[in-house]
XYZ file of C-alpha atoms in Angstrom:
235
model
C 55.086 56.938 276.188
C 54.126 59.027 273.128
C 50.920 60.489 274.578
C 50.792 63.371 277.038
C 54.504 64.065 277.241
C 55.230 67.102 279.436
C 56.620 69.932 277.320
C 58.734 71.480 280.075
C 60.410 69.393 282.785
C 62.485 70.835 285.616
C 64.744 68.767 287.856
C 66.330 69.643 291.186
C 69.413 67.441 290.950
C 69.939 66.528 294.590
C 72.018 63.887 296.349
C 75.466 64.058 294.768
C 77.204 64.573 298.111
C 75.254 61.899 299.939
C 75.828 59.464 297.064
C 79.581 60.023 297.383
C 79.596 59.836 301.191
C 77.762 56.500 301.137
C 80.620 55.147 299.006
C 83.426 56.667 301.027
C 84.249 59.106 298.229
C 84.794 62.885 298.252
C 81.799 65.064 297.378
C 83.449 66.008 294.097
C 83.150 62.370 292.994
C 79.401 62.683 293.410
C 79.322 65.811 291.276
C 81.387 64.075 288.593
C 78.977 61.137 288.505
C 76.108 63.614 288.548
C 77.447 65.102 285.314
C 77.211 61.646 283.745
C 73.573 61.547 284.835
C 72.982 64.889 283.102
C 74.152 63.376 279.834
C 72.002 60.268 280.267
C 68.836 62.127 281.235
C 69.284 64.813 278.567
C 69.565 62.261 275.778
C 66.593 60.325 277.144
C 64.455 63.461 277.429
C 65.312 64.377 273.849
C 64.200 60.957 272.592
C 60.958 61.168 274.574
C 59.988 64.414 272.863
C 60.307 66.709 275.874
C 60.803 70.234 274.572
C 62.660 71.828 277.472
C 64.660 70.329 280.337
C 65.683 72.748 283.091
C 68.359 71.435 285.435
C 69.159 73.148 288.739
C 72.953 72.959 288.621
C 74.069 75.730 290.988
C 71.904 77.934 293.175
C 72.590 81.427 294.496
C 72.929 79.770 297.919
C 75.554 77.230 296.811
C 78.333 79.793 297.250
C 78.107 79.001 300.974
C 79.615 75.558 300.371
C 83.299 74.772 301.032
C 85.685 76.615 298.724
C 87.142 73.389 297.290
C 83.685 72.124 296.324
C 82.661 75.448 294.787
C 85.913 75.527 292.811
C 85.206 72.076 291.389
C 81.618 73.010 290.516
C 82.935 76.017 288.613
C 85.153 73.715 286.549
C 82.440 71.127 285.907
C 80.764 72.885 282.943
C 84.087 72.875 281.121
C 84.595 69.175 281.809
C 81.019 68.361 280.765
C 80.886 70.307 277.517
C 84.375 69.271 276.425
C 83.290 65.651 276.766
C 79.731 65.865 275.444
C 79.272 68.895 273.186
C 79.772 66.751 270.065
C 77.080 64.341 271.238
C 74.715 67.217 272.007
C 75.251 68.544 268.492
C 74.684 65.133 266.951
C 71.367 64.883 268.794
C 70.212 68.384 267.794
C 70.119 69.571 271.435
C 70.223 73.302 272.154
C 71.942 74.607 275.291
C 70.790 77.720 277.163
C 71.290 78.930 280.713
C 69.271 80.718 283.379
C 71.086 82.677 286.056
C 73.809 85.251 286.540
C 77.095 84.061 285.085
C 79.010 87.190 286.076
C 80.097 85.802 289.438
C 81.818 82.783 287.883
C 85.433 82.741 286.649
C 85.829 83.968 283.072
C 86.795 80.460 281.985
C 83.473 79.086 283.255
C 81.504 81.887 281.616
C 83.367 81.335 278.349
C 82.740 77.593 278.136
C 79.019 77.988 278.864
C 78.613 80.791 276.339
C 80.529 78.771 273.757
C 78.132 75.848 274.219
C 75.158 78.212 273.889
C 76.540 79.718 270.679
C 77.568 76.382 269.181
C 74.130 74.822 269.666
C 72.029 77.927 268.955
C 70.621 76.637 265.669
C 69.643 73.203 266.989
C 65.910 72.491 267.089
C 65.599 69.497 269.399
C 65.459 69.508 273.181
C 66.363 72.775 274.895
C 68.738 71.896 277.743
C 68.520 74.884 280.086
C 71.154 74.966 282.832
C 70.082 76.941 285.906
C 73.410 78.153 287.250
C 73.883 80.802 289.933
C 70.096 80.884 289.804
C 67.616 81.689 292.539
C 63.923 82.233 291.921
C 63.549 85.118 294.368
C 66.519 86.843 292.756
C 64.954 86.242 289.331
C 61.715 87.889 290.471
C 63.532 90.860 292.016
C 65.477 91.458 288.788
C 62.266 91.136 286.772
C 60.487 93.727 288.926
C 63.433 96.104 288.689
C 63.549 95.835 284.894
C 59.793 96.315 284.594
C 59.903 99.401 286.823
C 62.799 100.789 284.772
C 60.925 100.202 281.506
C 57.903 102.068 282.881
C 60.109 104.911 284.147
C 61.797 105.137 280.738
C 58.334 105.211 279.086
C 59.139 102.068 277.125
C 55.826 100.600 278.272
C 52.707 101.444 280.247
C 52.234 100.373 283.865
C 49.894 97.628 282.692
C 51.534 94.402 283.835
C 49.422 91.230 283.894
C 50.258 87.606 284.646
C 51.035 86.723 281.051
C 53.418 89.663 280.778
C 55.523 88.604 283.755
C 57.167 85.871 281.686
C 58.737 88.521 279.418
C 60.984 89.526 282.317
C 61.914 86.097 283.666
C 65.031 84.054 282.965
C 62.762 81.064 282.338
C 59.601 82.225 280.550
C 57.902 78.827 280.218
C 55.418 77.294 282.636
C 56.768 74.024 284.061
C 54.634 70.921 283.541
C 56.621 68.525 285.722
C 59.045 69.209 288.567
C 61.211 66.326 289.786
C 63.415 66.403 292.866
C 65.800 63.544 293.482
C 67.255 62.092 296.696
C 64.130 62.241 298.835
C 64.057 65.869 299.957
C 60.596 67.456 299.976
C 61.241 71.134 299.292
C 61.625 73.522 296.339
C 64.845 75.274 297.356
C 64.074 78.600 295.671
C 63.630 77.043 292.215
C 61.229 78.393 289.569
C 58.650 79.586 292.106
C 56.572 81.470 289.525
C 56.854 78.875 286.760
C 55.696 75.864 288.840
C 52.301 77.330 289.790
C 50.497 74.383 288.150
C 53.330 71.904 287.768
C 53.020 68.299 288.875
C 55.574 67.422 291.577
C 57.426 64.124 291.890
C 59.868 63.530 294.748
C 61.968 60.422 294.258
C 64.364 58.806 296.756
C 66.844 58.077 293.958
C 70.025 60.147 294.318
C 70.848 62.182 291.234
C 73.975 60.173 290.226
C 71.745 57.067 290.036
C 68.879 58.798 288.202
C 68.822 57.312 284.702
C 66.615 57.013 281.624
C 64.386 54.422 283.311
C 63.917 56.676 286.343
C 62.927 59.516 284.024
C 60.532 57.239 282.139
C 58.931 56.211 285.450
C 58.410 59.862 286.358
C 56.853 60.592 282.970
C 54.546 57.596 283.394
C 53.466 58.924 286.799
C 52.852 62.352 285.227
C 50.697 60.759 282.537
C 48.541 59.067 285.172
C 47.577 62.370 286.792
C 44.532 64.430 285.881
C 45.535 68.078 285.566
C 42.526 70.339 286.121
C 44.280 73.703 286.578
C 41.758 74.678 289.245
C 38.692 73.553 287.304
C 36.434 70.498 287.378
C 35.907 69.846 283.681
C 36.151 66.254 282.496
C 36.605 65.018 286.078
C 35.613 61.387 286.490
């Protein structure tokens, strides 16, 4: 497992609702169990030597869901960090977020920012929570900021591909994208960053996705030959 570990892994955590429905439980029960999976996978990723784990927790489209479900999702960060922030600190894990927090209740914003501040000096895995995040929105905001910087004469109109990352919420290129629960789509997630990512779509629902499931995905990643458009070393 030591060789060829992806530096940046992104996961679309799908299937919480279907997991709950299959067990005759409310959708919120699936989200609660999904939070347990976040802990498990985060700790496993840290041990494997993954540098950054980006988890799609709440999209810009998720506001369309029933009010009761959205309300619970807004409370979930507080529940998660209250329970696990000590363990994250003990494992040297740094928390960041990608997205626009302003739309969330102040209590949700506060608990996320507190976790970011508390773990800021940690040097292990970077756990990046994508919350109220949408890739198209990210790109629009990036273009607006770039245009404003040019207008304000803070920079020349000389953008290139490498420079785009300066304006994105997630500047890293993704090595491996995993989507759980069997869906085969990207759902407006990291569209720029996954240009050369390896994709793995697993039928496992997110609440059941554990350290072994992550290890299996990493093993599959390691078996692939990444050419980035070239033919060198092809056998």
